PDB file of C-alpha atoms (C1' of nucleotides) in Angstrom:
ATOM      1  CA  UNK M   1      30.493  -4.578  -2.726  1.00  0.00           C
ATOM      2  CA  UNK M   2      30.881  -8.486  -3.012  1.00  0.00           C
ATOM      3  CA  UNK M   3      28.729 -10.407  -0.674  1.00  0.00           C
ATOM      4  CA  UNK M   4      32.291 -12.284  -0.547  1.00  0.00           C
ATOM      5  CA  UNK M   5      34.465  -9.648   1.432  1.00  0.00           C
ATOM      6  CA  UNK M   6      32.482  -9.127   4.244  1.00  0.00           C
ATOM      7  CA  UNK M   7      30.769 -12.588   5.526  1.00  0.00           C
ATOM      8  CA  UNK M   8      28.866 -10.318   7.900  1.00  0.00           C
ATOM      9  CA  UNK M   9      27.709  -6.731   6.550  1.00  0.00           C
ATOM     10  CA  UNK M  10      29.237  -4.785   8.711  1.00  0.00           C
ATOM     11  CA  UNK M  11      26.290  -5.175  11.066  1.00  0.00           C
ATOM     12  CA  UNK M  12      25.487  -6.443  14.258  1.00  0.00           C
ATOM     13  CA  UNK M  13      26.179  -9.416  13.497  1.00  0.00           C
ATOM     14  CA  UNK M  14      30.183 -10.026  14.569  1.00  0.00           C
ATOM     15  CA  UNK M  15      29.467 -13.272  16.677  1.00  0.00           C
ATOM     16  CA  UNK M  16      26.730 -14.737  15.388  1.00  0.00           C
ATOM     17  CA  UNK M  17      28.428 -17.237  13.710  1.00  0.00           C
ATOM     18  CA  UNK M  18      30.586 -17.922  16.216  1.00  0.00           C
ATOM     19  CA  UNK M  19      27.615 -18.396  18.609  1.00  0.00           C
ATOM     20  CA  UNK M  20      25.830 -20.894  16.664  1.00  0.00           C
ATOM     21  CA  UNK M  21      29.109 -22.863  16.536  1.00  0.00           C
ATOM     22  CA  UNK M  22      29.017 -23.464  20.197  1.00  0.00           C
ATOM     23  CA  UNK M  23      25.258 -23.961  20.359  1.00  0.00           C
ATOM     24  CA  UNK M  24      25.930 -26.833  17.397  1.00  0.00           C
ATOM     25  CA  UNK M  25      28.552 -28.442  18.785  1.00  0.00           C
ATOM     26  CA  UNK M  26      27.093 -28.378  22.380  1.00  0.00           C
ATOM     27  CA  UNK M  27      24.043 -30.525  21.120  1.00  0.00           C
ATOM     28  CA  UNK M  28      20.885 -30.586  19.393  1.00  0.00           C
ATOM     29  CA  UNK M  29      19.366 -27.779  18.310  1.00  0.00           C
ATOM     30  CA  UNK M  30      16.205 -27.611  15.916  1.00  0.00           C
ATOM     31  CA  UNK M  31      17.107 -26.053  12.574  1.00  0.00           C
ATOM     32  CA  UNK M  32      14.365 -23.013  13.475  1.00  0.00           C
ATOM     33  CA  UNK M  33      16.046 -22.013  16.382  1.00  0.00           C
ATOM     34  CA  UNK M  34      19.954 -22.531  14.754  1.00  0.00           C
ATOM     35  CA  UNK M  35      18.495 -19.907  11.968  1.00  0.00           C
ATOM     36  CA  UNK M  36      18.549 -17.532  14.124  1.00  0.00           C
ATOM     37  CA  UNK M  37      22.141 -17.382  15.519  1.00  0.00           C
ATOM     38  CA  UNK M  38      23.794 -19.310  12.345  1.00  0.00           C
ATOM     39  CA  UNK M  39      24.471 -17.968   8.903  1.00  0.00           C
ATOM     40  CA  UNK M  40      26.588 -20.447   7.728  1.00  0.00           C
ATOM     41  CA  UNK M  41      23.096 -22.626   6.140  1.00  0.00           C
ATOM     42  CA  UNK M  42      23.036 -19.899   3.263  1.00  0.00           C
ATOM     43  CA  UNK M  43      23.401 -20.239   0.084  1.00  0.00           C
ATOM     44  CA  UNK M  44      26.853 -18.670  -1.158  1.00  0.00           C
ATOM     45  CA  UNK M  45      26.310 -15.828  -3.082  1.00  0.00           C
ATOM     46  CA  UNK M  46      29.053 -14.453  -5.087  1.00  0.00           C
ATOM     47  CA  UNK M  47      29.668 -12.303  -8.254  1.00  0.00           C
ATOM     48  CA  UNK M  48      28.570 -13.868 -11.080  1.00  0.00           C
ATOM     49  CA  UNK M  49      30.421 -12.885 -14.876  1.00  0.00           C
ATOM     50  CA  UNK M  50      28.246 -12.154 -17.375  1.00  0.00           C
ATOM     51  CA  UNK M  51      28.781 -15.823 -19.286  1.00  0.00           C
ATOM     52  CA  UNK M  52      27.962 -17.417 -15.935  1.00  0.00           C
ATOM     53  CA  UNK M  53      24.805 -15.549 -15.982  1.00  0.00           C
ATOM     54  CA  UNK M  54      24.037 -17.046 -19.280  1.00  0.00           C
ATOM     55  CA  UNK M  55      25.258 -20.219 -18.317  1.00  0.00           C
ATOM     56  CA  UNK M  56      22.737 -20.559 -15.762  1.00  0.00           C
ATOM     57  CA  UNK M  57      19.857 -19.438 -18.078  1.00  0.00           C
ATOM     58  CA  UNK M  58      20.946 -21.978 -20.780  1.00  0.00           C
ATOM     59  CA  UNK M  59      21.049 -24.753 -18.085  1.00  0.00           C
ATOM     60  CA  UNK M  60      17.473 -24.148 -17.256  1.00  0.00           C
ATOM     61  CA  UNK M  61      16.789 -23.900 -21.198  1.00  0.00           C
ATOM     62  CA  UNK M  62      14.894 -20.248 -21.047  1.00  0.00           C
ATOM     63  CA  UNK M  63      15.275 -17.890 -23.212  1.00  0.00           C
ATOM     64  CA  UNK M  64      15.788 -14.045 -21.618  1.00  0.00           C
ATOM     65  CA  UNK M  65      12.203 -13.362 -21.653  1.00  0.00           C
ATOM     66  CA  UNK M  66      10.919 -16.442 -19.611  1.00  0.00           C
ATOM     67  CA  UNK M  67      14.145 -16.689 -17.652  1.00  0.00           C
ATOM     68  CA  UNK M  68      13.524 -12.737 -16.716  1.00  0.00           C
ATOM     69  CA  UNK M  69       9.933 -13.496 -15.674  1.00  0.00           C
ATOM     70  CA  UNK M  70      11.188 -15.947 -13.490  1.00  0.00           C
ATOM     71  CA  UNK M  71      13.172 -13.524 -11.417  1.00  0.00           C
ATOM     72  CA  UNK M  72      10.277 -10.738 -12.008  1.00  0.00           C
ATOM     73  CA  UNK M  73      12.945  -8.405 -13.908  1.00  0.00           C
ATOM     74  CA  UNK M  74      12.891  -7.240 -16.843  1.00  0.00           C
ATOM     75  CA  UNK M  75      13.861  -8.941 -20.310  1.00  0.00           C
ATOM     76  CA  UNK M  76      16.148  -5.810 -20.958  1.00  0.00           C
ATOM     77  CA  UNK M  77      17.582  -6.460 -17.592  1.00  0.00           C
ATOM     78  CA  UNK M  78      18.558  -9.831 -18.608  1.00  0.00           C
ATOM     79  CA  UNK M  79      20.262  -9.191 -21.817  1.00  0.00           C
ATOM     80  CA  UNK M  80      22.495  -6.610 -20.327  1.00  0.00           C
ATOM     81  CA  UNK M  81      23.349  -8.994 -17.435  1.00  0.00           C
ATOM     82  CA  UNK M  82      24.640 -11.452 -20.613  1.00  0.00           C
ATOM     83  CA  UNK M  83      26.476  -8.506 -22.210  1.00  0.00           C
ATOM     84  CA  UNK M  84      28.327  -6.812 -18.987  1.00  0.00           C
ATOM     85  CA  UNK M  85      26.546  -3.853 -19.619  1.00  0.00           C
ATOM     86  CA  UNK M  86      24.956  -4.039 -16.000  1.00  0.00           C
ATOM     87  CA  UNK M  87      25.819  -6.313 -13.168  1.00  0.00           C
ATOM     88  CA  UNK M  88      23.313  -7.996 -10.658  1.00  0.00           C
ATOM     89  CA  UNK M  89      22.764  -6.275  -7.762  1.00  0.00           C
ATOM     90  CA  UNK M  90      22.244  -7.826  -4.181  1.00  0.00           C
ATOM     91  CA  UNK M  91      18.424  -9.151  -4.443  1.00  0.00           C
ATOM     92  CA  UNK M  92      19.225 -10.465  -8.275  1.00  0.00           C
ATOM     93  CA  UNK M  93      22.252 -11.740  -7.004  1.00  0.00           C
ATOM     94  CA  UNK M  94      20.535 -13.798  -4.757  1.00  0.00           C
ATOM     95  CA  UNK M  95      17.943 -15.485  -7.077  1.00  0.00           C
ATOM     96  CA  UNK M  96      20.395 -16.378  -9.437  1.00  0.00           C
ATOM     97  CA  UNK M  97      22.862 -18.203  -6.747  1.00  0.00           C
ATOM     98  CA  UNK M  98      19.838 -20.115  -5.972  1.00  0.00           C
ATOM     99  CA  UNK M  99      19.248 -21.309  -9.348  1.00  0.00           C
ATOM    100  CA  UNK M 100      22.952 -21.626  -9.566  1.00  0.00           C
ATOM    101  CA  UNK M 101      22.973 -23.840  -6.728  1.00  0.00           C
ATOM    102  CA  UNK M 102      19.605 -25.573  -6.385  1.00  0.00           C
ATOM    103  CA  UNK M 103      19.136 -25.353  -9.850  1.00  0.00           C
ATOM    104  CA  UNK M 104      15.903 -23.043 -10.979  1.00  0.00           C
ATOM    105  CA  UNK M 105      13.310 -24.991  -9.942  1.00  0.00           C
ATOM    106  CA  UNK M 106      13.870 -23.598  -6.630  1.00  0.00           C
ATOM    107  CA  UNK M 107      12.593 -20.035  -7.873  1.00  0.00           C
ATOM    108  CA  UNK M 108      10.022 -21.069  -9.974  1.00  0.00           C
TER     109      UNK M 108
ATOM    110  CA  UNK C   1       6.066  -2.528 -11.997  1.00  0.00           C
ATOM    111  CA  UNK C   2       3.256  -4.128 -10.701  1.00  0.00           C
ATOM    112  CA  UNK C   3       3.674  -8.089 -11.370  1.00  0.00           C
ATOM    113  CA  UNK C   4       0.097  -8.346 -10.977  1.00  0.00           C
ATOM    114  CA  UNK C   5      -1.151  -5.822 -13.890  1.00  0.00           C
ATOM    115  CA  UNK C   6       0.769  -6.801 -16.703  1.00  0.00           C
ATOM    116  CA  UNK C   7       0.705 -11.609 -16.527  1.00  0.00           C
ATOM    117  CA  UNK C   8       3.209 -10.738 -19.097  1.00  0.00           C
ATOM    118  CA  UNK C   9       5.447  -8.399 -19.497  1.00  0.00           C
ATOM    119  CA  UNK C  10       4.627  -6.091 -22.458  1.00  0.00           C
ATOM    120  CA  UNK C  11       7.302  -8.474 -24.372  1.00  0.00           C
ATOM    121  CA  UNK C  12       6.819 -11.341 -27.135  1.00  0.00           C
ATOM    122  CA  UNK C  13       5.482 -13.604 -24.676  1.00  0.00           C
ATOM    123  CA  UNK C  14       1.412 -13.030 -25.790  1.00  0.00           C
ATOM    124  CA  UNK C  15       0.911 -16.221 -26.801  1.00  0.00           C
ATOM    125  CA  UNK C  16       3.624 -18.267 -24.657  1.00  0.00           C
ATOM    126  CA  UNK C  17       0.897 -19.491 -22.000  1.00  0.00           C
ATOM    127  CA  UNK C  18      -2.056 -20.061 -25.158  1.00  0.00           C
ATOM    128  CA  UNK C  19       1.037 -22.310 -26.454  1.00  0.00           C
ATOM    129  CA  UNK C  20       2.063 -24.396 -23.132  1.00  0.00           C
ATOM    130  CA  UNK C  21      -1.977 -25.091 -22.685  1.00  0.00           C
ATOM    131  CA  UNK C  22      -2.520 -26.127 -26.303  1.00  0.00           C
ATOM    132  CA  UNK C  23       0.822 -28.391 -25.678  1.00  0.00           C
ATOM    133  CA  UNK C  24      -0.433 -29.290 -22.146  1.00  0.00           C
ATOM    134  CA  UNK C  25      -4.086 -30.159 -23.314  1.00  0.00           C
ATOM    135  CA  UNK C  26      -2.393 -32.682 -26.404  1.00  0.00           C
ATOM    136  CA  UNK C  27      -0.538 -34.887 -23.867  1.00  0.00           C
ATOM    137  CA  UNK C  28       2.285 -35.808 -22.282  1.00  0.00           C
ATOM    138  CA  UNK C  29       5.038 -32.774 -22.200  1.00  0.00           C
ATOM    139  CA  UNK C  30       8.211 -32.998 -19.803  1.00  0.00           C
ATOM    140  CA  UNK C  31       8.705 -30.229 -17.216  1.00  0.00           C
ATOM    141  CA  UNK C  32      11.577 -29.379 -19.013  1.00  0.00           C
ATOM    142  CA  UNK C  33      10.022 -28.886 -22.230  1.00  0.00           C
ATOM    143  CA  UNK C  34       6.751 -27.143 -20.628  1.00  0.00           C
ATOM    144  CA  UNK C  35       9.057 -24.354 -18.337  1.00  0.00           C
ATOM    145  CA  UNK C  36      10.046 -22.708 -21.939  1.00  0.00           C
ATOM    146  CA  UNK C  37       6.597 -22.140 -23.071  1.00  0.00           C
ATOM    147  CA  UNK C  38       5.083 -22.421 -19.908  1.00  0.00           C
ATOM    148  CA  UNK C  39       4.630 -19.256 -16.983  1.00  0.00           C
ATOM    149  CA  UNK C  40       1.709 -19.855 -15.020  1.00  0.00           C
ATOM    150  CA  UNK C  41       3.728 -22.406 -12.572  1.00  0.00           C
ATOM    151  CA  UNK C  42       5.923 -19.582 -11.780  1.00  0.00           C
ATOM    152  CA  UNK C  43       5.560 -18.334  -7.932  1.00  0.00           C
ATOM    153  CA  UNK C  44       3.088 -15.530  -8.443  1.00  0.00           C
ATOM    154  CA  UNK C  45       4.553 -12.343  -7.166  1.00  0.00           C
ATOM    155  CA  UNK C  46       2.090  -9.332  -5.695  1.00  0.00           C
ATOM    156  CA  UNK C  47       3.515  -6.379  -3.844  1.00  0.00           C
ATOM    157  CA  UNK C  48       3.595  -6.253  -0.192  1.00  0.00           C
ATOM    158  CA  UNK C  49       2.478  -3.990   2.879  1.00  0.00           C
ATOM    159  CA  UNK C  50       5.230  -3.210   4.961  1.00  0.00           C
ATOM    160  CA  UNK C  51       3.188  -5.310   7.281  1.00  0.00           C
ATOM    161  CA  UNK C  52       3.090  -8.066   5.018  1.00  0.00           C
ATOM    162  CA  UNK C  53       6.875  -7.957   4.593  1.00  0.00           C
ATOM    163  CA  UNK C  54       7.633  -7.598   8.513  1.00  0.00           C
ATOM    164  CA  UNK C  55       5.071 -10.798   8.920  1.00  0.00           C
ATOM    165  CA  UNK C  56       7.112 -12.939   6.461  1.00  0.00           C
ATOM    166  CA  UNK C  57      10.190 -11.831   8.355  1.00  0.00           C
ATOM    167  CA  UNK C  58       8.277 -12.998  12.345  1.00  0.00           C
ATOM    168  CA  UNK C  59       7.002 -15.848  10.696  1.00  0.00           C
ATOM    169  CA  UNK C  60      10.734 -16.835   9.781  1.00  0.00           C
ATOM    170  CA  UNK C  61      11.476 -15.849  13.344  1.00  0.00           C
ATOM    171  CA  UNK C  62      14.866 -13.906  12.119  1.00  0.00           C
ATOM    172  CA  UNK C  63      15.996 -10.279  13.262  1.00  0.00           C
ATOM    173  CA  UNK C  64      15.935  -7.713  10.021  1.00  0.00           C
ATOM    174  CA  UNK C  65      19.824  -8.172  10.117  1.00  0.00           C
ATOM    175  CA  UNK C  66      19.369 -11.878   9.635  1.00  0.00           C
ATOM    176  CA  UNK C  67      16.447 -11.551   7.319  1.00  0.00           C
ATOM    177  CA  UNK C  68      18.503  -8.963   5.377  1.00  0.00           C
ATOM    178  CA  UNK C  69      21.468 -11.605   4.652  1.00  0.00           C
ATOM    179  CA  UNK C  70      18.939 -14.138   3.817  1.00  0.00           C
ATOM    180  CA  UNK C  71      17.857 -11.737   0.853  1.00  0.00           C
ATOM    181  CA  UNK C  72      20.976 -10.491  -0.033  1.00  0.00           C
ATOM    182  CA  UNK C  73      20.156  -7.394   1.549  1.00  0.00           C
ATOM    183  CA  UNK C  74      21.293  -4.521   3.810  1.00  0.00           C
ATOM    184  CA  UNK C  75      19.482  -4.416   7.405  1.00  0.00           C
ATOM    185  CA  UNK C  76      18.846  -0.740   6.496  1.00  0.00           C
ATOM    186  CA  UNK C  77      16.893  -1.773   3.666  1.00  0.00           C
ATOM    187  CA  UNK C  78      14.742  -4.545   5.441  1.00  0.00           C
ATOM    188  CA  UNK C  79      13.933  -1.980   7.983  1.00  0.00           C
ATOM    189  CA  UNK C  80      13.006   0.588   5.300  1.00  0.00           C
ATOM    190  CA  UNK C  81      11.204  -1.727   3.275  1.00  0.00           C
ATOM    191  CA  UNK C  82       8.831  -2.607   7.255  1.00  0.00           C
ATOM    192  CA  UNK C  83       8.638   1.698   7.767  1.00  0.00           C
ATOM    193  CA  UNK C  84       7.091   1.879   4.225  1.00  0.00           C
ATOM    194  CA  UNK C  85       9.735   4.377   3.302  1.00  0.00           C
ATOM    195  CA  UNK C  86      10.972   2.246   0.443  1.00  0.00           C
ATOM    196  CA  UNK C  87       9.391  -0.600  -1.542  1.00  0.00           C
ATOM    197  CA  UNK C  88      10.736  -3.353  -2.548  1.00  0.00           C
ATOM    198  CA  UNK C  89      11.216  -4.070  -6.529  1.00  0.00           C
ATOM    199  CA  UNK C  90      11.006  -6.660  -8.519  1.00  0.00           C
ATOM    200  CA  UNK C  91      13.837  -9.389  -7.814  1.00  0.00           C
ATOM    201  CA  UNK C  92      13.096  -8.351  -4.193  1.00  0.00           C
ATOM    202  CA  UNK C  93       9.507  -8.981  -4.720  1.00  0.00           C
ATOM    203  CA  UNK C  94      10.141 -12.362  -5.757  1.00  0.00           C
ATOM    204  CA  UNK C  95      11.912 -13.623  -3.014  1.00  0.00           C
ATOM    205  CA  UNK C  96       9.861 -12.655  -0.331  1.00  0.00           C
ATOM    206  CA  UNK C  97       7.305 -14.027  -2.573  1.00  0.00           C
ATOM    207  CA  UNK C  98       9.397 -17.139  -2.383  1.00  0.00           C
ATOM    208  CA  UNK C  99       9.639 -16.972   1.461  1.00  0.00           C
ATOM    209  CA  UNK C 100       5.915 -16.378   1.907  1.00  0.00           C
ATOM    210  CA  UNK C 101       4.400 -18.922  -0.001  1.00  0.00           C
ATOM    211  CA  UNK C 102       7.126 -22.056  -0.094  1.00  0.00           C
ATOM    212  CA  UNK C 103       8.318 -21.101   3.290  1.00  0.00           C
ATOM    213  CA  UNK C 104      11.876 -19.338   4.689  1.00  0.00           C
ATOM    214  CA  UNK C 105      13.768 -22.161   3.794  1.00  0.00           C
ATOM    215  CA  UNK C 106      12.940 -21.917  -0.062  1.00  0.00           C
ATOM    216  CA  UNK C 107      15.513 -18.876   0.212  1.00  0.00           C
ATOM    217  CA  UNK C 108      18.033 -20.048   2.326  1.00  0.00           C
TER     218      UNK C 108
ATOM    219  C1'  DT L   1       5.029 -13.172 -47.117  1.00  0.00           C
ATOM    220  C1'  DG L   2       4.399 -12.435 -42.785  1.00  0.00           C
ATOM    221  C1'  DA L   3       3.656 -13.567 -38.058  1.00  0.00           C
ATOM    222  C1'  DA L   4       6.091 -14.792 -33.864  1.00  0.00           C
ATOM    223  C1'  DC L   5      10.106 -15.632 -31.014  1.00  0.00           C
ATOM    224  C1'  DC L   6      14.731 -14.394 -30.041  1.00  0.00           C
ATOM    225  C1'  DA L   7      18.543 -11.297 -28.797  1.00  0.00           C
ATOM    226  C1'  DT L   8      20.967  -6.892 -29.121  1.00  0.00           C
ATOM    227  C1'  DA L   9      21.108  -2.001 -28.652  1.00  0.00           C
ATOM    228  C1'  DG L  10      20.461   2.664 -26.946  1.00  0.00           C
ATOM    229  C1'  DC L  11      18.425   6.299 -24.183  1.00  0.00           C
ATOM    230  C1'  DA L  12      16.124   8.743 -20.319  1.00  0.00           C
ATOM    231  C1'  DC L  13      14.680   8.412 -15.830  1.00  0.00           C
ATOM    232  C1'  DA L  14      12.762   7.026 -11.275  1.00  0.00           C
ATOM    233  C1'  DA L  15      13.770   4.971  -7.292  1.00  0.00           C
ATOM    234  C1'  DA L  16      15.873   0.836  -5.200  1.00  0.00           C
ATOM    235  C1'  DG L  17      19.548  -0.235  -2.751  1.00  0.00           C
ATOM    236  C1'  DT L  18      24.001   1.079  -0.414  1.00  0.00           C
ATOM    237  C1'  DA L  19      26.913   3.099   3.098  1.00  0.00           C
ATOM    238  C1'  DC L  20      27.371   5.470   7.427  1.00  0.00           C
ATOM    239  C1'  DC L  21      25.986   7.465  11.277  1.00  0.00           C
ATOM    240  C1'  DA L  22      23.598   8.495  15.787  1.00  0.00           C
ATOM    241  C1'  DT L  23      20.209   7.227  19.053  1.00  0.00           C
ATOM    242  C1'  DA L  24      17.072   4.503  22.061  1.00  0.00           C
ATOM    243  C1'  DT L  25      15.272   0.120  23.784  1.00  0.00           C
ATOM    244  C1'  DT L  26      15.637  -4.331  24.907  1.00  0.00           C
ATOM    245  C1'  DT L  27      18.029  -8.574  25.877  1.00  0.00           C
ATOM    246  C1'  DT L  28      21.915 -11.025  27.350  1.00  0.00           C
ATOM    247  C1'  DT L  29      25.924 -11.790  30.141  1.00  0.00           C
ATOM    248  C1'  DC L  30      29.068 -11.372  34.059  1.00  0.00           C
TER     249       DC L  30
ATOM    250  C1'  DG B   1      22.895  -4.317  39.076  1.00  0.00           C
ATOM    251  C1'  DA B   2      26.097  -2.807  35.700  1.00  0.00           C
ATOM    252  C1'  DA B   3      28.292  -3.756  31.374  1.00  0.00           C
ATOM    253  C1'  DA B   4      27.973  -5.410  26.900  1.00  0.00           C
ATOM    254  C1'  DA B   5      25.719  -6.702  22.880  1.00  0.00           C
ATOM    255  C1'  DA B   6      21.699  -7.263  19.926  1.00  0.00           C
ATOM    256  C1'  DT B   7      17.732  -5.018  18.100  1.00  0.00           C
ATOM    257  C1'  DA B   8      15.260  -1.536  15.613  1.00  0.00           C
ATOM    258  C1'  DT B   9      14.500   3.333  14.175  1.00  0.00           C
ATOM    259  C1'  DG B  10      15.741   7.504  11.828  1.00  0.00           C
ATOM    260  C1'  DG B  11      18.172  10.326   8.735  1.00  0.00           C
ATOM    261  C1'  DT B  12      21.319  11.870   5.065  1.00  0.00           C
ATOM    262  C1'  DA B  13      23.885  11.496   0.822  1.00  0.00           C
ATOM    263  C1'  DC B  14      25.055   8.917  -3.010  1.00  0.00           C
ATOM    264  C1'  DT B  15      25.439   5.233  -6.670  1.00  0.00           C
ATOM    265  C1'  DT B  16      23.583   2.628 -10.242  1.00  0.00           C
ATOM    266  C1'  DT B  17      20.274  -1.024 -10.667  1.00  0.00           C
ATOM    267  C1'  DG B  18      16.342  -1.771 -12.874  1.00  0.00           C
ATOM    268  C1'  DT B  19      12.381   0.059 -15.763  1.00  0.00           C
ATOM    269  C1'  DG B  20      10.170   1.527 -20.011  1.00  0.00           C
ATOM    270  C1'  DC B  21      10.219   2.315 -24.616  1.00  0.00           C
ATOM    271  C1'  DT B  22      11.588   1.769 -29.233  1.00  0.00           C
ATOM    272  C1'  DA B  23      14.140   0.143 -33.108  1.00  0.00           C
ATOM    273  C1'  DT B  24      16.818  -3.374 -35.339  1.00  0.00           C
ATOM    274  C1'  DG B  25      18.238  -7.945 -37.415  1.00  0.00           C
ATOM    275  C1'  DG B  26      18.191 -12.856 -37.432  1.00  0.00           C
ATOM    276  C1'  DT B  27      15.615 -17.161 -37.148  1.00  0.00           C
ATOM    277  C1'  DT B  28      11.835 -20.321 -37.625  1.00  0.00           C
ATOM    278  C1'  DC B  29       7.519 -21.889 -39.390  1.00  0.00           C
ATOM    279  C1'  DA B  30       2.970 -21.724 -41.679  1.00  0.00           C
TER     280       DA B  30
END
DNA sequence: TGAACCATAGCACAAAGTACCATATTTTTC
DNA sequence: GAAAAATATGGTACTTTGTGCTATGGTTCA
């Protein structure tokens, strides 16, 4: 299950988007209270192919083992992310849209 | 596995902090260069009480449904994880590692 | 020559994480 | 006040991520 089909996990969670759209445009709200109604301020995550996964790694110039410590998995883990043998799951998946994105200083 | 037993993990990385602090300790080395030899400026990563993990989530002031799309998560899980009747592994660890000690917004 | 890092590869296995549901309590909204 | 929605718990069944271990070959450097 992409974290791209269903914006909102089939939880409670139907209008909270649409709530924080109203409370935005209506005026100022401080970002700590917008978290809580607004989900649109996360970072995308999407499935990632294995050469993206690698991409990212060689971006941030790690090999497996250091990259793998930086995400606390596994170096085996890592390798068979590269070779399709496994795919991230929805924690990993996470981590590695935020190095994506904000590049991997932000999980350091 | 615990994050806190093993600094490294049982791979070829014995001698990869000796390395960065001989490197460190000769002079000037650019973040870049350091990160590949380098692992003690990662986030360090402990596990959690279910306590612990419901605290990060109050401190963040976010439902579990909210805190669960922050992680990539299912609100099931996040209200597993606070029960004790699951625990969370090891890319899990690290971001609520992340969200504890460089804040919520580290993760978003 | 060998010591160390790097990546691939395979296997067995525990348990993390998912999906779905029902229920109860609280908070919001009209 | 009642209706509606958000919140959190609890449980069950299932998938497969992620771990641990070991062996292998290629590369670099002293």
């Amino acid at each position: 299950m992409g974290s791209v089909k269903t914006p909102y996990r089939s939880d409670a969670l139907r209008s909270a988007h649409r709530i924080a759209q109203d409370l935005h445009a209506a005026g100022a709200i401080d970002k700590a209270t917008m978290r809580r109604f607004d989900v649109s301020c996360l970072t995308p995550v999407e499935e990632l192919r294995p050469e993206a996964i690698r991409a990212i790694r060689e971006t941030a110039q790690m090999s497996q083992a250091i990259f793998a410590m930086a995400l606390n998995v596994t170096t085996s883990l890592v390798s068979k992310w590269e070779r399709g043998e496994k795919k991230p799951g929805g924690p990993s998946l996470k981590l590695l849209a935020l190095a994506s994105r904000k590049g991997i200083d932000a999980i350091l």
